[in-house]
Tab-separated table of C-alpha atoms in Angstrom:
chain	number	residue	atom	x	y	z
A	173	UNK	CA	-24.687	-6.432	98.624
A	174	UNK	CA	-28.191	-6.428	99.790
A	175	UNK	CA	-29.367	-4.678	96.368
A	176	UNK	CA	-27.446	-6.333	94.206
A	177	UNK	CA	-29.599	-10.184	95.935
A	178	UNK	CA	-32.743	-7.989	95.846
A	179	UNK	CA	-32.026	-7.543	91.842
A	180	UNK	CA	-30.877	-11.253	91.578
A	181	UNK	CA	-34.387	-12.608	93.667
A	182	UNK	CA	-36.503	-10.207	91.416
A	183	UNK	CA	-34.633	-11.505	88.097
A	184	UNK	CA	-35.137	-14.741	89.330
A	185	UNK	CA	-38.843	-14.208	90.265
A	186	UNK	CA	-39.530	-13.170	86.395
A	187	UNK	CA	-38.918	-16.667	85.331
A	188	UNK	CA	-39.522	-18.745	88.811
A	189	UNK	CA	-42.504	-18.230	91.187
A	190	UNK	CA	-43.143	-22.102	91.806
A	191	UNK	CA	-39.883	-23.726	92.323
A	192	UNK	CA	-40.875	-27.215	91.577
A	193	UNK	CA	-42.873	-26.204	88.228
A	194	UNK	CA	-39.813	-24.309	86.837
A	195	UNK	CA	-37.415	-27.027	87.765
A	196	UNK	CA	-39.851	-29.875	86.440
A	197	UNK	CA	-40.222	-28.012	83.048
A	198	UNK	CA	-36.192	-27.593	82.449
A	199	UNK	CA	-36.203	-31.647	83.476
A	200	UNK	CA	-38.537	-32.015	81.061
A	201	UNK	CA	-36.653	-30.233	78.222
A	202	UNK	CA	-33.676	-31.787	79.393
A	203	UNK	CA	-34.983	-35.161	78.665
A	204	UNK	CA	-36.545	-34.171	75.473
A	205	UNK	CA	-33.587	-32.744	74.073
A	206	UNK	CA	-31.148	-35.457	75.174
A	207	UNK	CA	-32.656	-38.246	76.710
A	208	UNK	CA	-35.657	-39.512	74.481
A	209	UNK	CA	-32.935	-39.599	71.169
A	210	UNK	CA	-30.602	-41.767	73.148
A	211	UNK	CA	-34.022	-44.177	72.880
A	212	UNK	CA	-34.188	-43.962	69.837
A	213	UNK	CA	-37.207	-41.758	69.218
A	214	UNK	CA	-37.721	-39.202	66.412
A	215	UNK	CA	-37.639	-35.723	66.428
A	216	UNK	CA	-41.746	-35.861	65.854
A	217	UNK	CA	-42.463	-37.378	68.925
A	218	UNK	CA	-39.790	-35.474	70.659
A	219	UNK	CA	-41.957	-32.590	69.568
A	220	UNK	CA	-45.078	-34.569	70.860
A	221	UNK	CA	-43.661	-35.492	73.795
A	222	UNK	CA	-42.785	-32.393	74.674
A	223	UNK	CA	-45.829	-30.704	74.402
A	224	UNK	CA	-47.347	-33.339	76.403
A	225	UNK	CA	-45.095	-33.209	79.134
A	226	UNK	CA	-45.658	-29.397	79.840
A	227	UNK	CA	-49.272	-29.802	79.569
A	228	UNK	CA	-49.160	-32.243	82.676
A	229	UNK	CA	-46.866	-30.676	84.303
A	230	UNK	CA	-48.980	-27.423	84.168
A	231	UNK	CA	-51.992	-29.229	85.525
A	232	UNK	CA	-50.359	-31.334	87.910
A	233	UNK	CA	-48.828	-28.218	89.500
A	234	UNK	CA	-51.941	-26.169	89.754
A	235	UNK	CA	-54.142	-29.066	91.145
A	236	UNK	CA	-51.943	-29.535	93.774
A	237	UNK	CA	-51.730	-25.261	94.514
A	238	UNK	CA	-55.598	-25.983	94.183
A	239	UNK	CA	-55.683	-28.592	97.456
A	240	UNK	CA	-53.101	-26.438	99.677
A	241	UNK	CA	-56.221	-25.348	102.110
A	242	UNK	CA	-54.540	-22.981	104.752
A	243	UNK	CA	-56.257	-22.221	108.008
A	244	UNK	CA	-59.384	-20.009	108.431
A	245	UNK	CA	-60.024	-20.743	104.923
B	39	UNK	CA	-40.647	-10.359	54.235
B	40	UNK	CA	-41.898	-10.878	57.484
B	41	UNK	CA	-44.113	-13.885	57.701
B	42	UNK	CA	-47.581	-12.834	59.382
B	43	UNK	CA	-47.787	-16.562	60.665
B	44	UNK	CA	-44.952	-15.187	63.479
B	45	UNK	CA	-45.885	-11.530	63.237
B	46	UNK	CA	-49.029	-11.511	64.539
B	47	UNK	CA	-49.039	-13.496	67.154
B	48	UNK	CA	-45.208	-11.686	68.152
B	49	UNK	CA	-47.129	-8.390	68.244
B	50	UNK	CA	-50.027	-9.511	69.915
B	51	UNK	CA	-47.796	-11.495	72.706
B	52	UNK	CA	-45.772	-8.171	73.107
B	53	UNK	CA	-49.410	-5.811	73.276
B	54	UNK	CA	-51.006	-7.466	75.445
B	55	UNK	CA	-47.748	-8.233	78.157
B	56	UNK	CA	-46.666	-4.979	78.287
B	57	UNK	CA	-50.044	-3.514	78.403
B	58	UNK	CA	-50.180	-5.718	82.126
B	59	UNK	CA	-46.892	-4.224	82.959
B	60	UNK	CA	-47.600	-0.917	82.013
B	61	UNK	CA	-50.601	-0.310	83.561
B	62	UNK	CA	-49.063	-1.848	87.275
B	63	UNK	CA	-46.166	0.695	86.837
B	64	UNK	CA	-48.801	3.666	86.186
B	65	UNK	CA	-50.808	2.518	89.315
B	66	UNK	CA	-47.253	3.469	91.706
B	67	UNK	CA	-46.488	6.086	89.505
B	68	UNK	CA	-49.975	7.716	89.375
B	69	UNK	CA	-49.717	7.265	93.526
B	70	UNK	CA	-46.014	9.067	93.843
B	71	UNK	CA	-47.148	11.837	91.379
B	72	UNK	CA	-50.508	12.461	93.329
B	73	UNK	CA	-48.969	12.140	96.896
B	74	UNK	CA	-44.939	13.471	96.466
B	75	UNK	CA	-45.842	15.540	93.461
B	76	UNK	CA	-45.354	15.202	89.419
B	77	UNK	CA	-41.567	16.470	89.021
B	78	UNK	CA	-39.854	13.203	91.282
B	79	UNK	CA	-42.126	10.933	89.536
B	80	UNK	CA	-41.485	11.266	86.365
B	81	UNK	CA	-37.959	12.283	86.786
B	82	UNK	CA	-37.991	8.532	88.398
B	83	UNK	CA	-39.949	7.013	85.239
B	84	UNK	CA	-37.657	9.062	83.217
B	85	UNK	CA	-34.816	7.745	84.812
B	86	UNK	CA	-35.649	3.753	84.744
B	87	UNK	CA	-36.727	4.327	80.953
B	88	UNK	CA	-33.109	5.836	80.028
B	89	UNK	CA	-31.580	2.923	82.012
B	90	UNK	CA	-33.838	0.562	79.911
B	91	UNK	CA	-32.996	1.794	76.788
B	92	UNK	CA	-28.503	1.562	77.760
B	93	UNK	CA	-29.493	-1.494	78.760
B	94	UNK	CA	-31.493	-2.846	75.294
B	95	UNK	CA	-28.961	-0.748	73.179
B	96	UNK	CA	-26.052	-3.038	75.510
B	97	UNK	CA	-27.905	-6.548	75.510
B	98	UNK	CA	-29.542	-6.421	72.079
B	99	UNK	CA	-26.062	-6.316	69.235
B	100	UNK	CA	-24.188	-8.940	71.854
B	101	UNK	CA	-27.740	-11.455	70.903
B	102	UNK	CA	-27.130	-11.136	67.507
B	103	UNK	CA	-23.258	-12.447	67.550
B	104	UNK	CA	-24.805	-15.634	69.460
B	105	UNK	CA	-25.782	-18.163	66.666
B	106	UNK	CA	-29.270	-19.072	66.623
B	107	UNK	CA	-29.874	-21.817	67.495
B	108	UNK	CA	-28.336	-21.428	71.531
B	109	UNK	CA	-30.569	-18.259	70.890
B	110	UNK	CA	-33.647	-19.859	70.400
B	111	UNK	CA	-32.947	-22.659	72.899
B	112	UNK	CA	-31.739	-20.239	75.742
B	113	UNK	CA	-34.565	-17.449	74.984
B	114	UNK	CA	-37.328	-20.648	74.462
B	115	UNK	CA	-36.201	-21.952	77.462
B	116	UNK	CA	-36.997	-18.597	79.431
B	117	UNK	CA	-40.065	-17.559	77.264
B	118	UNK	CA	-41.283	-20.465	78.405
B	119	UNK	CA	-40.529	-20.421	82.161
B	120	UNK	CA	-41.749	-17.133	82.513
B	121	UNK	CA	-45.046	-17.970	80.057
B	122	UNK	CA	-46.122	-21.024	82.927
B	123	UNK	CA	-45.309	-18.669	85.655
B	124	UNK	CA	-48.022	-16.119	84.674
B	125	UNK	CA	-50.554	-18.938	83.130
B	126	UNK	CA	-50.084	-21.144	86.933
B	127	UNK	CA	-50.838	-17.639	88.279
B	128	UNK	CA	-54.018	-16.879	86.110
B	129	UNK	CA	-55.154	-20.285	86.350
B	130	UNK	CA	-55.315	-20.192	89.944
B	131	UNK	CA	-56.638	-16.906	90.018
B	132	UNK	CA	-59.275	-17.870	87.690
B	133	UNK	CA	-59.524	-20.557	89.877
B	134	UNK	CA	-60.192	-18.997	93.074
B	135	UNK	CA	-57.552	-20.791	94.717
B	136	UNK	CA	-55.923	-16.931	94.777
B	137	UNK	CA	-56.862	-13.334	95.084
B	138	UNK	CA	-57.022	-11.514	91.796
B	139	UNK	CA	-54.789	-8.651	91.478
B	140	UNK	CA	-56.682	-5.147	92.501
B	141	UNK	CA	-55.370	-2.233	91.240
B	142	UNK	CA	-57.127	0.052	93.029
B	143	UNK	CA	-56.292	-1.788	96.210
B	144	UNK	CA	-52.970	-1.629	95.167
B	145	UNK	CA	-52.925	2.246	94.451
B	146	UNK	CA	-54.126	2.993	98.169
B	147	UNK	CA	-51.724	1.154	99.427
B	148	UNK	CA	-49.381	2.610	97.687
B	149	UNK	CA	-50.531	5.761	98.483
B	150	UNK	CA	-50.661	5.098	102.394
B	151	UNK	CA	-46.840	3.723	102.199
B	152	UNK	CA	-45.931	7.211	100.460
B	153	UNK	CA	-47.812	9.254	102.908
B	154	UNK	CA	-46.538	7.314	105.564
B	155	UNK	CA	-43.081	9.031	105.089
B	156	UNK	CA	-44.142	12.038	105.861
B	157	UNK	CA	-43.819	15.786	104.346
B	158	UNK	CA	-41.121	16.440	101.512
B	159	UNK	CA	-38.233	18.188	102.819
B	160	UNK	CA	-36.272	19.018	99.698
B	161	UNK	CA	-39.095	19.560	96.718
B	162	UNK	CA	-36.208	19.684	94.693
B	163	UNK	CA	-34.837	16.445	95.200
B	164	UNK	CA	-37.755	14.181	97.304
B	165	UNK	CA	-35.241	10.790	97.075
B	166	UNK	CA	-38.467	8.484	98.141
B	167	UNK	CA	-40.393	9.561	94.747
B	168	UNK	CA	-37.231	9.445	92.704
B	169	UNK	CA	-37.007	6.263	94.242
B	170	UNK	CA	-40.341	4.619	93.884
B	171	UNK	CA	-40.921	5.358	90.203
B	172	UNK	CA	-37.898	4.188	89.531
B	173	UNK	CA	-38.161	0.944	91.134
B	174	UNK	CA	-41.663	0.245	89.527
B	175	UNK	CA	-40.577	1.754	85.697
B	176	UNK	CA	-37.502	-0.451	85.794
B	177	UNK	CA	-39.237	-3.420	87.027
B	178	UNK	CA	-42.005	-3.806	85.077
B	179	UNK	CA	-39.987	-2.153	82.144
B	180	UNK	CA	-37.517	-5.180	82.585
B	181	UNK	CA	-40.509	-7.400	82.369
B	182	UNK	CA	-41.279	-5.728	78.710
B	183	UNK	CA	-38.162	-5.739	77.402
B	184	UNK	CA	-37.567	-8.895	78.303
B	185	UNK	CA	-41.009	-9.933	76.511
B	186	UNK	CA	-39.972	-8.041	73.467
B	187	UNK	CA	-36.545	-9.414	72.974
B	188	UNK	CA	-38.107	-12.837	73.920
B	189	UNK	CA	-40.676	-13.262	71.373
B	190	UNK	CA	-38.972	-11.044	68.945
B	191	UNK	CA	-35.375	-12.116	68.460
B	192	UNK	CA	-35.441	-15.928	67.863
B	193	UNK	CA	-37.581	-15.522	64.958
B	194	UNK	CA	-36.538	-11.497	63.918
B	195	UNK	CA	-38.901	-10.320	64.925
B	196	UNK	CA	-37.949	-7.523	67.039
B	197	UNK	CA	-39.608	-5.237	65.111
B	198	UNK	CA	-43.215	-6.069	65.360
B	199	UNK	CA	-42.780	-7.063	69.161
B	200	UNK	CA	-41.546	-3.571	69.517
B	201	UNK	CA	-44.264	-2.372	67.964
B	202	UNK	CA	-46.524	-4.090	69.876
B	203	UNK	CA	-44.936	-3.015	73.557
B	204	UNK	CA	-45.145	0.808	71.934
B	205	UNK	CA	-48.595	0.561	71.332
B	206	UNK	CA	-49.058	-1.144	74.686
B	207	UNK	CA	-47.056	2.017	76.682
B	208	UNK	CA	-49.078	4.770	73.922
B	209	UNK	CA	-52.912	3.247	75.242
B	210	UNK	CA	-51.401	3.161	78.848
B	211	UNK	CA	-49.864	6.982	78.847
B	212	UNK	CA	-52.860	8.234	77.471
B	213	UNK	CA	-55.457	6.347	79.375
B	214	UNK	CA	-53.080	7.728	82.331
B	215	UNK	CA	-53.423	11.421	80.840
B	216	UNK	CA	-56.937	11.553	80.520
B	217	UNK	CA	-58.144	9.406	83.468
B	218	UNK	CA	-55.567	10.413	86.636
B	219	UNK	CA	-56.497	7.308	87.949
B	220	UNK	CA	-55.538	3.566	88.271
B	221	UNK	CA	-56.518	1.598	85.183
B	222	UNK	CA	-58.781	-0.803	87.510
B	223	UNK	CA	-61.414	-1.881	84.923
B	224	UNK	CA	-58.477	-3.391	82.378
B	225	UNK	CA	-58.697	-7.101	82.921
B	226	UNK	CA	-56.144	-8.179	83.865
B	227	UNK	CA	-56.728	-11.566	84.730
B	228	UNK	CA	-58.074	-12.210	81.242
B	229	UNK	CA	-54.658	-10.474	79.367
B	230	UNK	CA	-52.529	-12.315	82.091
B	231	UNK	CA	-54.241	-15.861	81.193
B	232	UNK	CA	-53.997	-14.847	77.372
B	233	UNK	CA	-50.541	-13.783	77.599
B	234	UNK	CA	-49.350	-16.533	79.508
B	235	UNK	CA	-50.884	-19.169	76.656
B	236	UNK	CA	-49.183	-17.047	74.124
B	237	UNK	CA	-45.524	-17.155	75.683
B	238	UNK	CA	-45.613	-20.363	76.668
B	239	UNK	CA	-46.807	-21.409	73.316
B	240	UNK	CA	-44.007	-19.683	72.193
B	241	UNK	CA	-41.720	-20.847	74.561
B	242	UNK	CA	-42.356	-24.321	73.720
B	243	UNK	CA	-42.100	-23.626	69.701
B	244	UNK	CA	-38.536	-21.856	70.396
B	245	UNK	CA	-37.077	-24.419	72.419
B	246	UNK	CA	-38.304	-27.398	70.775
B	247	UNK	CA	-36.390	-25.696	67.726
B	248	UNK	CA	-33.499	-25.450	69.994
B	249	UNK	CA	-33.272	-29.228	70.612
B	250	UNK	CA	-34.204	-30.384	67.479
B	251	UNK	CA	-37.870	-31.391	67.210
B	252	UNK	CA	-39.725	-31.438	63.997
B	253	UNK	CA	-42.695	-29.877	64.312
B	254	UNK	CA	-45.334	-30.869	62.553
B	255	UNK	CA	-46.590	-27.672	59.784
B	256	UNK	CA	-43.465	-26.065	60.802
B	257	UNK	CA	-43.894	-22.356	61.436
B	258	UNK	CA	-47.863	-22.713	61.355
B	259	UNK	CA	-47.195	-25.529	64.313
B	260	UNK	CA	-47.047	-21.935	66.370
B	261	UNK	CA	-51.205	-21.439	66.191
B	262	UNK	CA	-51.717	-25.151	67.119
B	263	UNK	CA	-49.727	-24.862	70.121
B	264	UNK	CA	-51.531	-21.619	71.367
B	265	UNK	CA	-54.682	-23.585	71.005
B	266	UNK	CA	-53.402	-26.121	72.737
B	267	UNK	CA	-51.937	-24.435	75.608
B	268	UNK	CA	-55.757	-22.870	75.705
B	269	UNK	CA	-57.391	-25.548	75.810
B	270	UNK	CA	-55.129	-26.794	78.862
B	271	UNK	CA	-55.341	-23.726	80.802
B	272	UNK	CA	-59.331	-23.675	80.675
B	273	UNK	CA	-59.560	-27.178	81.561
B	274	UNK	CA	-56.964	-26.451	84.361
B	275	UNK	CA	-59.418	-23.736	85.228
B	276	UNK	CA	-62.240	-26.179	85.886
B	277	UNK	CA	-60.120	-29.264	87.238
B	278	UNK	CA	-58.409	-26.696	89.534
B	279	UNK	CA	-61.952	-24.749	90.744
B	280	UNK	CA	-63.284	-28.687	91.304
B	281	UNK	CA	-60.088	-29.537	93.676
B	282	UNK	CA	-60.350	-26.335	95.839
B	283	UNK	CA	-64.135	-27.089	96.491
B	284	UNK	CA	-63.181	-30.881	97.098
B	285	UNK	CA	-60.490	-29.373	99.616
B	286	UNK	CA	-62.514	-26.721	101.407
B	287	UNK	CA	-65.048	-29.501	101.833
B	288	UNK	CA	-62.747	-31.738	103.394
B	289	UNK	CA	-62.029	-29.246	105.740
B	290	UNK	CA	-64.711	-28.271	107.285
C-alpha cells in the first residue's frame, strides 16, 4: 500500500508541484473551453484568451513564491 | 511528410528534457556503481529500462485507438501542467528565490546515503544497488517517456521525439563513459527554463486544439507561442528577482 501512494505522489508530482498553479491552469482551460462560448465569444479569442490567462497565471504564481520570505533568510 | 514546423521543435523539446533527466539518473547511478559496485547498478538501470520499454510497448497502441482530439486535449492538458511546473521552477531558480539544482552536491549525498548502509553482504545480489538504480532509471525514465509520447503523439510525431530522447540518453552514456563523473557543468537551469517554454508552448497549442480554438497561422501559431511563453518567463525572471529583494528588504 505504501508503494503503490509513493508511485501515485511521484506521478502526481510530474504534473503538480504548486497546487494552486496546476489547479488555476485546468480552471482556466475549463473556462476557455466551455465557459467563454456560452458568451458568445469566438474561437480566436478563445485562443487569445487563453494564452493570456496562463501567462498571468504564471507570473502571478511566481511573484507571490518570490515574497514567501522564511526565517533566517 | 512530416512537417518541420512540428518536427523541430518536437525533437528539440524531447533533446533537451531528457538530456535533464538523463543526466540526474547518471548522477545516482554513477554514485551506486562507484560505492556498491558496477554489476547491481546497471543490472538496476537495466531493469527500470526493460520495465520502460513493457510499459511504452503497453501504453503506446491503446493511444492510438483514442480519437484525437480527447488525445490532444488530455495529453495538452498534461504537457502543459508539467511544462509550468518546470518553467515556475526555473523561474524561481533563476530568480534566486530557490537553490539551483547541484549535481555534484547531489552525487555526495548520494554517495554518503549508499555508504551509510554499510558493506555488501551478498556481491551477488546487493538489493540496495538493485534498488537505487532502479528507482532513479524508472523515475526519470518515466519523466522521458512521458515527454516523448507527450510532444510526439498528438501531432505524430513520435518519431522525431524519439529521436530526440535517443540522442539525449547517447550524449549522456557517453559523457558518463568517458568522464566517471557527475555531469555538473551541463546547465541545467538554462535546459530546464528552455524546456519548460517549449512544453508549455506546446501544451497550450495541444489543448487549445482540444477545445476548439482557432489559432491564428495554424500549425506555425506553435513558434509564436514559444516566443511568447519566453518572453513571459524572462520578464517573470526580473519581476520575480525585484519582489524577493522588495521582500528581504522588508524584513530586515
Amino acid at each position: 500500500m505504501k508503494t503503490v501512494v509513493t508511485i501515485l505522489r511521484e506521478l502526481v508530482g510530474l504534473f503538480v508541484d504548486d497546487g494552486s498553479l496546476a489547479a488555476g491552469a485546468l480552471i482556466w482551460a475549463v473556462i476557455c473551453g466551455w465557459g467563454l462560448p456560452l458568451l458568445g465569444l469566438g474561437p480566436r479569442a478563445q485562443a487569445a484568451l487563453l494564452v493570456l490567462g496562463l501567462a498571468a497565471l504564471l507570473l502571478e504564481n511566481t511573484l507571490r513564491a518570490s515574497s514567501r520570505v522564511r526565517r533566517g533568510e | 511528410m512530416v512537417s518541420w514546423v512540428h518536427a523541430l521543435p518536437s525533437l528539440t523539446a524531447a533533446f533537451l528534457a531528457s538530456l535533464v533527466e538523463f543526466v540526474e539518473a547518471l548522477t545516482v547511478v554513477l554514485a551506486v556503481g562507484t560505492v556498491r559496485g558496477w554489476r547491481p547498478a546497471l543490472c538496476g538501470t537495466g531493469l527500470a529500462l526493460g520495465t520502460l520499454a513493457l510499459l511504452v510497448l503497453a501504453l503506446g497502441p491503446a493511444l492510438t485507438r483514442i480519437p484525437l482530439d480527447y488525445v490532444q486535449l488530455g495529453v495538452g492538458l498534461l504537457l502543459l501542467l508539467f511544462g509550468l511546473r518546470w518553467l515556475r521552477k526555473a523561474i524561481l531558480r533563476a530568480a534566486g528565490v530557490i537553490a539551483l539544482h547541484d549535481e555534484e552536491a547531489a552525487y555526495a549525498g548520494e554517495t554518503a546515503l549508499l555508504k551509510s548502509y554499510g558493506s555488501v553482504r551478498d556481491p551477488r545480489w546487493d538489493a540496495v544497488a538493485i534498488a537505487t538504480s532502479f528507482k532513479i532509471v524508472m523515475l526519470e525514465g518515466t519523466e522521458v517517456v512521458f515527454i516523448v509520447i507527450a510532444v510526439g503523439t498528438a501531432g505524430g510525431l513520435l518519431v522525431p521525439a524519439g529521436v530526440g530522447a535517443g540522442a539525449a540518453l547517447l550524449v549522456v552514456v557517453l559523457l558518463g563513459l568517458v568522464l566517471h563523473r557527475p555531469l555538473a557543468k551541463v546547465p541545467e537551469n538554462a535546459l530546464k527554463f528552455a524546456v519548460g517554454v517549449l512544453l508549455a508552448a506546446f501544451g497550450t497549442f495541444w489543448l487549445g486544439e482540444g477545445i476548439g480554438v482557432d489559432w491564428p497561422g495554424a500549425d506555425w501559431s506553435v513558434l509564436g507561442l514559444v516566443a511568447w511563453f519566453l518572453l513571459v518567463a524572462l520578464g517573470g525572471v526580473r519581476l520575480s528577482r525585484a519582489r524577493r529583494q522588495a521582500a528581504l528588504a522588508m524584513a530586515d
